[in-house]
Each structure stands twice: as C-alpha cells, then as structure tokens.
JSON list of C-alpha atoms in Angstrom, two decimals:
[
{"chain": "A", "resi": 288, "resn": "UNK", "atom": "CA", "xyz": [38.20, -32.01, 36.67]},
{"chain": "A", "resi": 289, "resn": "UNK", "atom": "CA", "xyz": [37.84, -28.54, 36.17]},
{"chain": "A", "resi": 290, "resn": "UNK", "atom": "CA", "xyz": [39.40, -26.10, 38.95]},
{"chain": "A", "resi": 291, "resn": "UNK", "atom": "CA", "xyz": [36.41, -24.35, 41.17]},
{"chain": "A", "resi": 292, "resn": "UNK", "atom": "CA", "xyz": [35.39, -20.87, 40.78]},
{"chain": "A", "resi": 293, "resn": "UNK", "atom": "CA", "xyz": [37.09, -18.46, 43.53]},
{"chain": "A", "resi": 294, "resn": "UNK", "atom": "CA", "xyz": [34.05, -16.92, 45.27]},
{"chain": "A", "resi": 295, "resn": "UNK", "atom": "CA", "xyz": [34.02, -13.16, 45.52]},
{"chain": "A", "resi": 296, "resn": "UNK", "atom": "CA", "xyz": [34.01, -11.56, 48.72]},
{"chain": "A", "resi": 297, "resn": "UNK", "atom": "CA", "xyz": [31.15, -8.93, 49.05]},
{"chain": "A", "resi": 298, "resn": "UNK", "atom": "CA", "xyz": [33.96, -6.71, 50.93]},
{"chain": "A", "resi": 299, "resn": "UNK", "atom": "CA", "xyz": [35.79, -6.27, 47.77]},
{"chain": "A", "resi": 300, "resn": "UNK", "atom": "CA", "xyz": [32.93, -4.22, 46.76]},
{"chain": "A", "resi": 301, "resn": "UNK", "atom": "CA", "xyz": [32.87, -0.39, 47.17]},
{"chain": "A", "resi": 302, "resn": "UNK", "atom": "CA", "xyz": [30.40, 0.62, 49.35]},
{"chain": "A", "resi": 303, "resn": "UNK", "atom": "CA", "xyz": [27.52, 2.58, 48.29]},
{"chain": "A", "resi": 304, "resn": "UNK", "atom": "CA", "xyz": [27.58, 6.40, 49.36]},
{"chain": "A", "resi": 305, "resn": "UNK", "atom": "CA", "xyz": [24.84, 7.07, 52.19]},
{"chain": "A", "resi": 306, "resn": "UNK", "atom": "CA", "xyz": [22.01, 8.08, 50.77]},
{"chain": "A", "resi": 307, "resn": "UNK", "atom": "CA", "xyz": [21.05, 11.82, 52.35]},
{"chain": "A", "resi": 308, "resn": "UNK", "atom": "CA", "xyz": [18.35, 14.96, 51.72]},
{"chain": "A", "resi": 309, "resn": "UNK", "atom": "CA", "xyz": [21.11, 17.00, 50.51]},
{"chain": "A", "resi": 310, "resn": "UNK", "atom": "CA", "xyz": [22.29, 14.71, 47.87]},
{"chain": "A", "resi": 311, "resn": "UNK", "atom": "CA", "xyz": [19.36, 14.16, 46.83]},
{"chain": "A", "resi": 312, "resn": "UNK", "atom": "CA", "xyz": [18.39, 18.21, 46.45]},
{"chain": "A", "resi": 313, "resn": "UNK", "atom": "CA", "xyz": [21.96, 18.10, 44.84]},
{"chain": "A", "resi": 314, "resn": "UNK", "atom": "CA", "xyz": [21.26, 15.93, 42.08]},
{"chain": "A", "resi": 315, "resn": "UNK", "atom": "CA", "xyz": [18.23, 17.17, 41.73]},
{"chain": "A", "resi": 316, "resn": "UNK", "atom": "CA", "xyz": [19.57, 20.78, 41.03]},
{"chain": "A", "resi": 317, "resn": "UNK", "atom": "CA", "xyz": [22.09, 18.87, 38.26]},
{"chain": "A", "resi": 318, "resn": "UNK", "atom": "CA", "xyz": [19.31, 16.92, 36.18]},
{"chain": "A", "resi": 319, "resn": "UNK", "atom": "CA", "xyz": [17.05, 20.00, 35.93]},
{"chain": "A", "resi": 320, "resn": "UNK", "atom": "CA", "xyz": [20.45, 22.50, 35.01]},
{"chain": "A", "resi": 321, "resn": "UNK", "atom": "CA", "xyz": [20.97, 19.70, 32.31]},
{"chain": "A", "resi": 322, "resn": "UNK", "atom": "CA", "xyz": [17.48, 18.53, 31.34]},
{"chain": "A", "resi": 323, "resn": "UNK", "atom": "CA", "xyz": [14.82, 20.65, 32.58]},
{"chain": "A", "resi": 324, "resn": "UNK", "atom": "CA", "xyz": [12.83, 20.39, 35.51]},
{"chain": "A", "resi": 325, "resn": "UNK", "atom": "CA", "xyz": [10.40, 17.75, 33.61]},
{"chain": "A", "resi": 326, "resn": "UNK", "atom": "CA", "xyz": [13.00, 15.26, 34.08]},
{"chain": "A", "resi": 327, "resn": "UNK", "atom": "CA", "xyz": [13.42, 15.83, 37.70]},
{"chain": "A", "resi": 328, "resn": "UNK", "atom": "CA", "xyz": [11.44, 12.67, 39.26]},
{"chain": "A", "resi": 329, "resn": "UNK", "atom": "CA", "xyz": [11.40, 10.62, 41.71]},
{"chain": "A", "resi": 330, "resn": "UNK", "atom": "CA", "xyz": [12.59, 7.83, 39.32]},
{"chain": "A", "resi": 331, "resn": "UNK", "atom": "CA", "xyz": [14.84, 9.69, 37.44]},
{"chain": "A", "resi": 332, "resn": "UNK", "atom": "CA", "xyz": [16.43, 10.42, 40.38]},
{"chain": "A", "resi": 333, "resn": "UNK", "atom": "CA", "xyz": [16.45, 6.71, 41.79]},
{"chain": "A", "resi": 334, "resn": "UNK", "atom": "CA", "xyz": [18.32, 6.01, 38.76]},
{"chain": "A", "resi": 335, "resn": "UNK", "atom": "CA", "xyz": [20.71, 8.73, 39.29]},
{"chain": "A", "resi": 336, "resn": "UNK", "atom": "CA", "xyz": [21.61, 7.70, 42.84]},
{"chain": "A", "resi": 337, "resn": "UNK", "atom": "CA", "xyz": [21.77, 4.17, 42.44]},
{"chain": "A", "resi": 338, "resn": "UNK", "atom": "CA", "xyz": [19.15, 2.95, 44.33]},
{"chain": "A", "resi": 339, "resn": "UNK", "atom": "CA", "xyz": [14.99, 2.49, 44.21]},
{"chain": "A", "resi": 340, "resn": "UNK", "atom": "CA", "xyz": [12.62, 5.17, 44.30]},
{"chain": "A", "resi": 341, "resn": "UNK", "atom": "CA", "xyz": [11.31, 3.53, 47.56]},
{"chain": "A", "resi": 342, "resn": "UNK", "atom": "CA", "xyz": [14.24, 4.99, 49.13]},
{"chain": "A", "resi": 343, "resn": "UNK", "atom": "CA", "xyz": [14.01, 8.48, 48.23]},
{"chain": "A", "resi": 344, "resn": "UNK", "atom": "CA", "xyz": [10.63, 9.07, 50.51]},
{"chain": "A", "resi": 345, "resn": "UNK", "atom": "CA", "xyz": [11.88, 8.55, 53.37]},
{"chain": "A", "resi": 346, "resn": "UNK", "atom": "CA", "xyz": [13.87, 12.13, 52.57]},
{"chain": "A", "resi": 347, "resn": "UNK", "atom": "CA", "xyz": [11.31, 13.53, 49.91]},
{"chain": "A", "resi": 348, "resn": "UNK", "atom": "CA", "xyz": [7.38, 13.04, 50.33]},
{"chain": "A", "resi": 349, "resn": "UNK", "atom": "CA", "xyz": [7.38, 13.28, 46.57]},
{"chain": "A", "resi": 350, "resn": "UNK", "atom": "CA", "xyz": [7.29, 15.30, 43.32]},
{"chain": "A", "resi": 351, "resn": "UNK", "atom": "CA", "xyz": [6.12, 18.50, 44.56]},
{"chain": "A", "resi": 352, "resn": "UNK", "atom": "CA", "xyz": [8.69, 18.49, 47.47]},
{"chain": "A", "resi": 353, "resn": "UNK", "atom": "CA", "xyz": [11.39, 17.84, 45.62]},
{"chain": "A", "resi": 354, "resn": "UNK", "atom": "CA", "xyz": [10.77, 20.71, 43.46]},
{"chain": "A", "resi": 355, "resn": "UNK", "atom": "CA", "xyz": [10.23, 23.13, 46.19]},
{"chain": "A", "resi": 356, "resn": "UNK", "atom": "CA", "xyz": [13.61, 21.84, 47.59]},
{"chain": "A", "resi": 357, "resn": "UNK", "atom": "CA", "xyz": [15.39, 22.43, 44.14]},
{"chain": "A", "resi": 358, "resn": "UNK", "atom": "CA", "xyz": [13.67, 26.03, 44.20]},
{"chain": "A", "resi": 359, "resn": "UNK", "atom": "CA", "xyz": [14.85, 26.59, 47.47]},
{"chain": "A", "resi": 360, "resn": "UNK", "atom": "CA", "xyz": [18.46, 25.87, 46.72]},
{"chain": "A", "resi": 361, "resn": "UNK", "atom": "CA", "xyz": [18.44, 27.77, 43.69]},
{"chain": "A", "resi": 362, "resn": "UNK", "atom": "CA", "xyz": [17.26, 30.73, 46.05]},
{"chain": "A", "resi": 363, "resn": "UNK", "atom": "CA", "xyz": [21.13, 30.27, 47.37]},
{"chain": "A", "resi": 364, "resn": "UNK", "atom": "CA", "xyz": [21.91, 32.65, 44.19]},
{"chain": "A", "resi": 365, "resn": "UNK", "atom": "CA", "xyz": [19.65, 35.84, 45.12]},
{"chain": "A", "resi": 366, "resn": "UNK", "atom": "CA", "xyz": [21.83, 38.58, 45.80]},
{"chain": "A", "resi": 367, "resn": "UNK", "atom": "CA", "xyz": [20.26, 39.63, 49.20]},
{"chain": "A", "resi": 368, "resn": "UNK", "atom": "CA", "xyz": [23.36, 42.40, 49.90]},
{"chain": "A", "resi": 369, "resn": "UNK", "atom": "CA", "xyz": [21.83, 44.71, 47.31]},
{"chain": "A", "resi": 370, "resn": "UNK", "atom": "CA", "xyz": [25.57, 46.14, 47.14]},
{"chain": "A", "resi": 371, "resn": "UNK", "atom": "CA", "xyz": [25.66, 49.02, 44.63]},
{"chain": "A", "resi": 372, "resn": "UNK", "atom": "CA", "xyz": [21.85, 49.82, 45.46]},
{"chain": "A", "resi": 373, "resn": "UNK", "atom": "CA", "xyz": [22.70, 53.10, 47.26]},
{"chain": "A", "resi": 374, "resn": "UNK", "atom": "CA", "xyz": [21.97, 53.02, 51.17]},
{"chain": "A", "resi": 375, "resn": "UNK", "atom": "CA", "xyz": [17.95, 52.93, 51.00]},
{"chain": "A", "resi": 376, "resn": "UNK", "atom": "CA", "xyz": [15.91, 51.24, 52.29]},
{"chain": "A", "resi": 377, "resn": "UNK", "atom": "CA", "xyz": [13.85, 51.32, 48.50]},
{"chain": "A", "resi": 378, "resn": "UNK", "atom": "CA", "xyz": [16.75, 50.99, 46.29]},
{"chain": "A", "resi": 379, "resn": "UNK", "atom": "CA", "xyz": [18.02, 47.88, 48.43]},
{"chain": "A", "resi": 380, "resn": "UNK", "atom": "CA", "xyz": [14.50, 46.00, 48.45]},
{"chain": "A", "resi": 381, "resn": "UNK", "atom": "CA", "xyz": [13.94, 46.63, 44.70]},
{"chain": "A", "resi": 382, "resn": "UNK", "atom": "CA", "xyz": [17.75, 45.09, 44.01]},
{"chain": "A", "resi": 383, "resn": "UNK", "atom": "CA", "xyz": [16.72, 41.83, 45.99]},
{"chain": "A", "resi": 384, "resn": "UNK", "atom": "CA", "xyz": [13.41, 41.47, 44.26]},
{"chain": "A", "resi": 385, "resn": "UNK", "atom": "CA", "xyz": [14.96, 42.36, 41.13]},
{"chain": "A", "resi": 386, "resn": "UNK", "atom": "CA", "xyz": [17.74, 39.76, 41.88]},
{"chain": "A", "resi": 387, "resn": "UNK", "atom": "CA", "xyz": [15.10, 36.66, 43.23]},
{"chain": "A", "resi": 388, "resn": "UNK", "atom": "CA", "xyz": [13.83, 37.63, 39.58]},
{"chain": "A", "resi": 389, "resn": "UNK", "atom": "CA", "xyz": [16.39, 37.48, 37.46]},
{"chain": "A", "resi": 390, "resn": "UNK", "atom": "CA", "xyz": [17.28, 33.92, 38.96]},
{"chain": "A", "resi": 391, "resn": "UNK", "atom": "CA", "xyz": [13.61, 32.83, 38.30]},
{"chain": "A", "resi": 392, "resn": "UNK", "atom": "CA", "xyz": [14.10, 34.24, 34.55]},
{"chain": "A", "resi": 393, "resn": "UNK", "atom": "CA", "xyz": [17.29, 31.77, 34.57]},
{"chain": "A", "resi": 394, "resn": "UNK", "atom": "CA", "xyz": [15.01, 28.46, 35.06]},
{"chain": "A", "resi": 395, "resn": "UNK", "atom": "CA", "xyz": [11.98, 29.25, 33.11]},
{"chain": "A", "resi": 396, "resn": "UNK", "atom": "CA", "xyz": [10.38, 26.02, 33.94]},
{"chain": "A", "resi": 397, "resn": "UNK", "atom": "CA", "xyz": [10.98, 26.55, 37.96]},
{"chain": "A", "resi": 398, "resn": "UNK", "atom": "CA", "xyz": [9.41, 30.24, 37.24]},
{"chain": "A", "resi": 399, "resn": "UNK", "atom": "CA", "xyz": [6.43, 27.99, 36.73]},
{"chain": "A", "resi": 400, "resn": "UNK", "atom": "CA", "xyz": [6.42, 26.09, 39.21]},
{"chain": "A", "resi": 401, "resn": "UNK", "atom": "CA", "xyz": [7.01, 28.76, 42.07]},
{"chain": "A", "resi": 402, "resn": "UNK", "atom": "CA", "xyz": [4.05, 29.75, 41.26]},
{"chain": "A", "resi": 403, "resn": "UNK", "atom": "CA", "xyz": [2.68, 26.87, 43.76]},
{"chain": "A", "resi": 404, "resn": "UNK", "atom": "CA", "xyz": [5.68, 25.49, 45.02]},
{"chain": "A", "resi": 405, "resn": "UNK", "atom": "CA", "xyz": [6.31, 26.81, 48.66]},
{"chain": "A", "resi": 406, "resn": "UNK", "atom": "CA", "xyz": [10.20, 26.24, 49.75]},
{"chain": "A", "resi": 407, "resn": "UNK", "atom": "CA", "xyz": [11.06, 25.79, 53.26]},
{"chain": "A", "resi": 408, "resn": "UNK", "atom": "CA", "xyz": [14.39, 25.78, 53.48]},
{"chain": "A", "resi": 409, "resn": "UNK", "atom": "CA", "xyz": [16.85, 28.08, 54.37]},
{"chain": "A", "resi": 410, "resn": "UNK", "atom": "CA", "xyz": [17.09, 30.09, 51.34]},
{"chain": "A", "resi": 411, "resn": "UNK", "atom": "CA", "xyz": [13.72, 31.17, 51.37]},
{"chain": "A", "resi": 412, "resn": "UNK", "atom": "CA", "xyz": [13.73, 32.22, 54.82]},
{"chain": "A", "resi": 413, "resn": "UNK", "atom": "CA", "xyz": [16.71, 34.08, 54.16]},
{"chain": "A", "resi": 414, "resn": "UNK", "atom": "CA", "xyz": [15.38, 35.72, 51.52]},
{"chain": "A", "resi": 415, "resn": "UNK", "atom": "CA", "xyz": [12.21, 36.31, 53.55]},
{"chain": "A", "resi": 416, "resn": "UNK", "atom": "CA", "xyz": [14.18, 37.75, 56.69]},
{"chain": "A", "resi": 417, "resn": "UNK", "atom": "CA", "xyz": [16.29, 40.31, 53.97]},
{"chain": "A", "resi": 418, "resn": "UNK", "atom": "CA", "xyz": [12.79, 41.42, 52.46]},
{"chain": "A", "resi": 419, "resn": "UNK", "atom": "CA", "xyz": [10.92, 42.23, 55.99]},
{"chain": "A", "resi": 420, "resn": "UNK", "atom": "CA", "xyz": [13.94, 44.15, 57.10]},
{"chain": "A", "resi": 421, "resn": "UNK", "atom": "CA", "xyz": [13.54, 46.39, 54.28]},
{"chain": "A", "resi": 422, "resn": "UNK", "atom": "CA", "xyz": [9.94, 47.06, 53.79]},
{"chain": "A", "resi": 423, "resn": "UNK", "atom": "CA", "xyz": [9.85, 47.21, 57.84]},
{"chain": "A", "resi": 424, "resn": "UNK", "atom": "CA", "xyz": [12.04, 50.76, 56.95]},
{"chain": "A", "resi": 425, "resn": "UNK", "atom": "CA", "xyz": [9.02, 52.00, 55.12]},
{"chain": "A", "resi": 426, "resn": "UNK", "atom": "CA", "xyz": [7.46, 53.04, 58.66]},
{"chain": "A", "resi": 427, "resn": "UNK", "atom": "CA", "xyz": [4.73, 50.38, 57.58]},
{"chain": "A", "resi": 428, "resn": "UNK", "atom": "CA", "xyz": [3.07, 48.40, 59.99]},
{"chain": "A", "resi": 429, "resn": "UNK", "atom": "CA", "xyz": [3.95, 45.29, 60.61]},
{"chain": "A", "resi": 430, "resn": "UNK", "atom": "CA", "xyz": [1.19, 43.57, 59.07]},
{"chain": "A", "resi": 431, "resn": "UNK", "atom": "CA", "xyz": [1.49, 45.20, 56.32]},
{"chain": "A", "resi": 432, "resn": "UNK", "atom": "CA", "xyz": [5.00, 44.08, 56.20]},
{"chain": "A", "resi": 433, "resn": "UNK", "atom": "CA", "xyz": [4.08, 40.86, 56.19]},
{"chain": "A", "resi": 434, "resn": "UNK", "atom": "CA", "xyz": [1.26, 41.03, 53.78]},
{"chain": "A", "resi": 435, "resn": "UNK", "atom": "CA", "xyz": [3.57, 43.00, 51.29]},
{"chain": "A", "resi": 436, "resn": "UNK", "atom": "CA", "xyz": [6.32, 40.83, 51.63]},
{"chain": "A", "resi": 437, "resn": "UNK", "atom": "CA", "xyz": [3.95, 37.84, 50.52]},
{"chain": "A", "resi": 438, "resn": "UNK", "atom": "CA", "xyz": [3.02, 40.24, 47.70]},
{"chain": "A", "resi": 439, "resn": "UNK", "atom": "CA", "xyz": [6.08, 41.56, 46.68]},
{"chain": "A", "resi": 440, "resn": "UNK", "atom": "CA", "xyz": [7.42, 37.50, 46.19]},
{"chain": "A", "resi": 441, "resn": "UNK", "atom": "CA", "xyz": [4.20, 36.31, 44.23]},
{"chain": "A", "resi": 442, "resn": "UNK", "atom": "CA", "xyz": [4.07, 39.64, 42.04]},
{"chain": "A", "resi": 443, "resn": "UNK", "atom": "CA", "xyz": [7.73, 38.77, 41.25]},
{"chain": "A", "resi": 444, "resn": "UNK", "atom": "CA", "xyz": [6.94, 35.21, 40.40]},
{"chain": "A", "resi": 445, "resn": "UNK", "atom": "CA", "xyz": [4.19, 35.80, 38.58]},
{"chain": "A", "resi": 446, "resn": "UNK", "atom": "CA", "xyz": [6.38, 38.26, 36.32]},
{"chain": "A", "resi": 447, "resn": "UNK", "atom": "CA", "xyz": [9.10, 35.50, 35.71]},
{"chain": "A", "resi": 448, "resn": "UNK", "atom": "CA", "xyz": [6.64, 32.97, 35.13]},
{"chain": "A", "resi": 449, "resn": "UNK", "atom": "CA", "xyz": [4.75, 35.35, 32.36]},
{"chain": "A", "resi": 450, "resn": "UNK", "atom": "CA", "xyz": [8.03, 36.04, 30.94]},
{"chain": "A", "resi": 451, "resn": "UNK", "atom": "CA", "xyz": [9.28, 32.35, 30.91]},
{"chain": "A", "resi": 452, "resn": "UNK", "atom": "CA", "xyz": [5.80, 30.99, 29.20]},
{"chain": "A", "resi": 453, "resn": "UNK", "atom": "CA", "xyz": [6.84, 33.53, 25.97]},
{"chain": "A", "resi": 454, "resn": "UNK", "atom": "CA", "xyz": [10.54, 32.58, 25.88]},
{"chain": "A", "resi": 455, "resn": "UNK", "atom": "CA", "xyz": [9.69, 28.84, 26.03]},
{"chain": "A", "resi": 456, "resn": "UNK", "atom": "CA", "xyz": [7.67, 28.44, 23.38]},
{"chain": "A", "resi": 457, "resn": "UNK", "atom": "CA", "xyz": [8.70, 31.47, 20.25]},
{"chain": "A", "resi": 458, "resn": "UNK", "atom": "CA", "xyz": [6.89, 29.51, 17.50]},
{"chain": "A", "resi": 459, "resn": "UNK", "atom": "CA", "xyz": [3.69, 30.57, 19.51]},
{"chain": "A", "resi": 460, "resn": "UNK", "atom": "CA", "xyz": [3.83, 34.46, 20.35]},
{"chain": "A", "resi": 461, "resn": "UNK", "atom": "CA", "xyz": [0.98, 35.07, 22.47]},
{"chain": "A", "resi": 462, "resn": "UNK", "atom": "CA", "xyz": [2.27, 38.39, 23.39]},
{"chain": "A", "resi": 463, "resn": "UNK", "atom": "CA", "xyz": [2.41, 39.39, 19.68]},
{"chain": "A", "resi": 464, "resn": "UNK", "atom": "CA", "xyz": [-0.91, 38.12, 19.12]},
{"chain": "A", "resi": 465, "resn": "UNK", "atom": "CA", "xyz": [-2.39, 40.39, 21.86]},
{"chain": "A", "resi": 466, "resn": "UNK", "atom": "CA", "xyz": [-1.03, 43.08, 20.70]},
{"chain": "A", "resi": 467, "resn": "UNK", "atom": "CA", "xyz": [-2.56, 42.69, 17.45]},
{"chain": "A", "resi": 468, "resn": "UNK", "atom": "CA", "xyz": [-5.82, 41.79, 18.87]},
{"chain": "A", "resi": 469, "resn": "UNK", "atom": "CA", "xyz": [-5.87, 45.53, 20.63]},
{"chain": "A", "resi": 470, "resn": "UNK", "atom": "CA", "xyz": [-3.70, 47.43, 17.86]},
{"chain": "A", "resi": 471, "resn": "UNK", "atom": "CA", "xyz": [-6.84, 46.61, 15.90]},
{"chain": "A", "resi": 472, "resn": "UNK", "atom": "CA", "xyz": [-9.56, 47.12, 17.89]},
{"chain": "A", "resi": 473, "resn": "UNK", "atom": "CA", "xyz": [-12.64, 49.06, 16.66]},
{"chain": "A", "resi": 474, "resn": "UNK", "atom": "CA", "xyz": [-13.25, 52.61, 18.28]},
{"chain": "A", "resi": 475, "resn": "UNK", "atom": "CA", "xyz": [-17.10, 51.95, 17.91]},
{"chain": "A", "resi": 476, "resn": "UNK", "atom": "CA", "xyz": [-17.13, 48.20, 20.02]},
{"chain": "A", "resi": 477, "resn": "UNK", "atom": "CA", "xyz": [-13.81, 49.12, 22.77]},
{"chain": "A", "resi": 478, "resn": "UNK", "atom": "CA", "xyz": [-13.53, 52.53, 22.88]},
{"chain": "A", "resi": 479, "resn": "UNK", "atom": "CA", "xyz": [-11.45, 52.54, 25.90]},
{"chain": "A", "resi": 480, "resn": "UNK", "atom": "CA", "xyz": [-9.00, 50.10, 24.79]},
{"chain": "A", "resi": 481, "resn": "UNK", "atom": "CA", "xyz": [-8.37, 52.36, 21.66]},
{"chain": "A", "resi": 482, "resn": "UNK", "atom": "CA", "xyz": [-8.16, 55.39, 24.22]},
{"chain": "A", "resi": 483, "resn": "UNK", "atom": "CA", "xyz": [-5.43, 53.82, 26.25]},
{"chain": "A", "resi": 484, "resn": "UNK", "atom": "CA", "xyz": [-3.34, 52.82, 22.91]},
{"chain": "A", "resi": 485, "resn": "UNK", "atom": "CA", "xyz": [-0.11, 52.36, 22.43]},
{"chain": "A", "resi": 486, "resn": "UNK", "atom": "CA", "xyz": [0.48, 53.03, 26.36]},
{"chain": "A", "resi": 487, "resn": "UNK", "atom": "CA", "xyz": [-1.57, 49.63, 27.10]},
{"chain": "A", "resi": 488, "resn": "UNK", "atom": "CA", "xyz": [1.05, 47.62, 25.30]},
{"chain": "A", "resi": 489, "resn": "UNK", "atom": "CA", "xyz": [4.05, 50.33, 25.52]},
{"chain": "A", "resi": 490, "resn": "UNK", "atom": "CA", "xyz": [7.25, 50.86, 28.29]},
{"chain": "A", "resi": 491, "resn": "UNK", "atom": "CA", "xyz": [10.35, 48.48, 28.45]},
{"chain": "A", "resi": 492, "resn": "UNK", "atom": "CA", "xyz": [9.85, 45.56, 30.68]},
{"chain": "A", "resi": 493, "resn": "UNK", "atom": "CA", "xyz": [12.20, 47.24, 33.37]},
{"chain": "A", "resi": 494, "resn": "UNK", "atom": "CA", "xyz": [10.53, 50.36, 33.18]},
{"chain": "A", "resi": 495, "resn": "UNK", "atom": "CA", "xyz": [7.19, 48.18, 33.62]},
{"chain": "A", "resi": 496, "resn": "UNK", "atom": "CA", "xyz": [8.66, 45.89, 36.33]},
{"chain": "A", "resi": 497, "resn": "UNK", "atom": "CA", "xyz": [10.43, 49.49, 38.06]},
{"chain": "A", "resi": 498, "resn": "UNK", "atom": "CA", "xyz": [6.51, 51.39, 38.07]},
{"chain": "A", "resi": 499, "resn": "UNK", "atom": "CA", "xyz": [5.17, 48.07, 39.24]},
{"chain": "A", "resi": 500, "resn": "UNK", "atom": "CA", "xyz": [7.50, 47.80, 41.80]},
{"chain": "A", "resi": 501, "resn": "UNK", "atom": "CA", "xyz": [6.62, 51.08, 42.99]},
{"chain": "A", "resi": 502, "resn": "UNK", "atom": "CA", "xyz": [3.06, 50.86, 42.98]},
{"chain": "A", "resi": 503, "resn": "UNK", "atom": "CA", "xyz": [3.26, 47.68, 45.37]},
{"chain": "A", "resi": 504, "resn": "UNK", "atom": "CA", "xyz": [5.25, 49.28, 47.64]},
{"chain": "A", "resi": 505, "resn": "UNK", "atom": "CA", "xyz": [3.73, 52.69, 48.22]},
{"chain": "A", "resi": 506, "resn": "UNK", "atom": "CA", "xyz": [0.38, 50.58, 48.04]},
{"chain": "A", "resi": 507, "resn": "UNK", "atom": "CA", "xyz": [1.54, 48.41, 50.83]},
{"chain": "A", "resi": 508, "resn": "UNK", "atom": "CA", "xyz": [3.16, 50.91, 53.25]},
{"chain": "A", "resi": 509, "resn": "UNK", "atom": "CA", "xyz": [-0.47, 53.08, 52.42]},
{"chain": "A", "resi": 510, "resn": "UNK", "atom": "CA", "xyz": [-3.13, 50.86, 52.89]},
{"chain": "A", "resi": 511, "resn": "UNK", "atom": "CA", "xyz": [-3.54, 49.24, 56.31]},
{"chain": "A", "resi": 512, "resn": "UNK", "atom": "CA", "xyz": [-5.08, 45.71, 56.00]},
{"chain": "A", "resi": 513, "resn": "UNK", "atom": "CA", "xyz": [-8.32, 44.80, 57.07]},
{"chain": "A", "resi": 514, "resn": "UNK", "atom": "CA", "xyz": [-9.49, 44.51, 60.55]},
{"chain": "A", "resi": 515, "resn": "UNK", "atom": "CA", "xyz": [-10.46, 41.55, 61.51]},
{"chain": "A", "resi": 516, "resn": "UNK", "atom": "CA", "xyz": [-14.08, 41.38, 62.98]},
{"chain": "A", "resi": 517, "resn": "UNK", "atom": "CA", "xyz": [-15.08, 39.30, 66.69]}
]
C-alpha cells in the first residue's frame, strides 16, 4: 500500500506583491530602458508582474496611458533648478527646456511618442509650474504665458523627435538626402532656395536650437494672442 501524498498547504506559498499604479509605471520605465518602448504593453507587462493583463486596467486604461505615465516619470530627470544658468529669468528657462530636451534625446522612441502623449502626473506639472514662473518674468501677459509655455514644450518635442527619427535609423539619412536635394537645385526652377544656400542647411544644432529658442520667446512675450469675439 503505498504511503499518501502530504497535501501542501497554500500558506506555505509566498504571497504575491500587491499589485499598484506605481509598480506598474516602474516596470514599465525598466522594459522600455532595456527593450525599447515597443515592448512596453499591456501584456508584456502582465507577464512581467505575474499576473493577467485583465488586471492592469483597473490602474492603466491602456497602451497610450501607460506611455504617458512612463513619459511622465522620466520627466523626474529634467533639471528644473537651471543651477549654473546665471540669475535670469532667460538663461534659466532656456536651461530647463534645454534639459526636458536632452532627456527626450535619451529615449528616442518616447521623443516620438510625446509628440501625442499628454502626461499627467506630477512631473509634468512640475515641469509646467518651473516653465510659467519663468516666462511670467518676461513682463508677458499671462495668456501669453500660457500659450508660450504650450509652445515652448511642443517646439522642444518636436526637435527631439526630428532628431531621434535620424539617429534611429543611419542606414536611411534623410537629412543627408535633403541636403543634396537643395545643394543641387537649379537657379532657373528654385531660385530662392539657391539664394538662401548654404545658410538653409548651415549652423550647429545648438546654435539652431539657441536662435530658435529665442525667436519663440521674444515672439511670445511680443505678440498678444487673439481676442476672442462675443
């Protein structure tokens, strides 16, 4: 007669960590450091955590959430003391632009992405609170504080995004490519694109981003917006 099987108690098991928003982000954050922001699902995630992807919407609605949280977290890095900037109020707004940039340049897929992801969290409205303070010194109004703030943040994305789209991919230079295309126009067909050469393709791309800067904010704090009409 053989002996019976001891049955094992489901006590003896470890219990499962809590499942939790922040975890979630967390892991999130780790698989996209590691992998790339492609592989940051909803079931890559459930498979990450332990559990079914069921679970994870009743913290994230979905995809696009879940990136937006991993961009805001990774807005935790912007430097938004600006120390070393000098005590104005330009110097200190162009080093935490310049900063939310560089740490878009970082994660050239999430460049991408920023471009219609929308955070929420409290990174972003950090980094929004640190970038009305600033322009605000301008003198500007304060709708045109807020309107250049929202400009100021999708001019910078846009940049990192551009930039990240010719890093990914250097078997396909676009950029190279364009500048061909208008190195060799013809004077007789685009005779203003031959004018402007080499300055329409010339500049480093912090002199560029430095002028650009510039223009945006001496546009902002000098043009009132629009009135709206009854």
């Amino acid at each position: 007669m053989s002996a019976r099987r001891e049955p094992v108690s489901r006590r003896e098991r470890p219990a499962k960590r809590a499942l939790s928003r922040r975890w979630i982000v967390d892991t999130a954050v780790a698989v996209m450091r590691a992998e790339g922001l492609e592989k940051v699902t909803m079931r890559r995630l459930a498979k990450e955590l332990d559990t079914g992807p069921a679970s994870l919407y009743v913290y994230v609605a979905g995809t696009a959430e879940l990136h937006a949280a991993v961009l805001d977290a990774l807005l935790g890095e912007v430097d938004l003391t600006a120390d070393g900037a000098g005590d104005g109020w330009r110097e200190q707004l162009r080093a935490v632009v310049t900063s939310y940039t560089l740490v878009l340049f970082a994660y050239p897929q999430l460049a991408r992405s920023a471009l219609v992801a929308r955070p929420g969290g409290e990174n972003y409205l950090r980094l929004v609170e640190r970038l009305l303070d600033l322009l605000s010194r301008s003198g500007a109004g304060r709708e045109q504080v807020a309107w250049g703030v929202d400009k100021l943040l999708q001019d910078a994305t846009a940049t990192a995004a551009e930039q990240s789209a010719r890093e990914g991919d250097p078997a396909e230079d676009e950029w190279g490519a364009a500048v061909r295309a208008l190195s060799e126009a013809s004077e007789a067909t685009y005779p203003a694109i031959v004018a402007h050469m080499p300055a329409l393709v010339g500049g480093t791309a912090e002199d560029r981003f430095r002028w650009g800067f510039d223009v945006l904010v001496n546009g902002i704090s000098g043009t009132p917006v629009p009135v709206a009409e009854d």
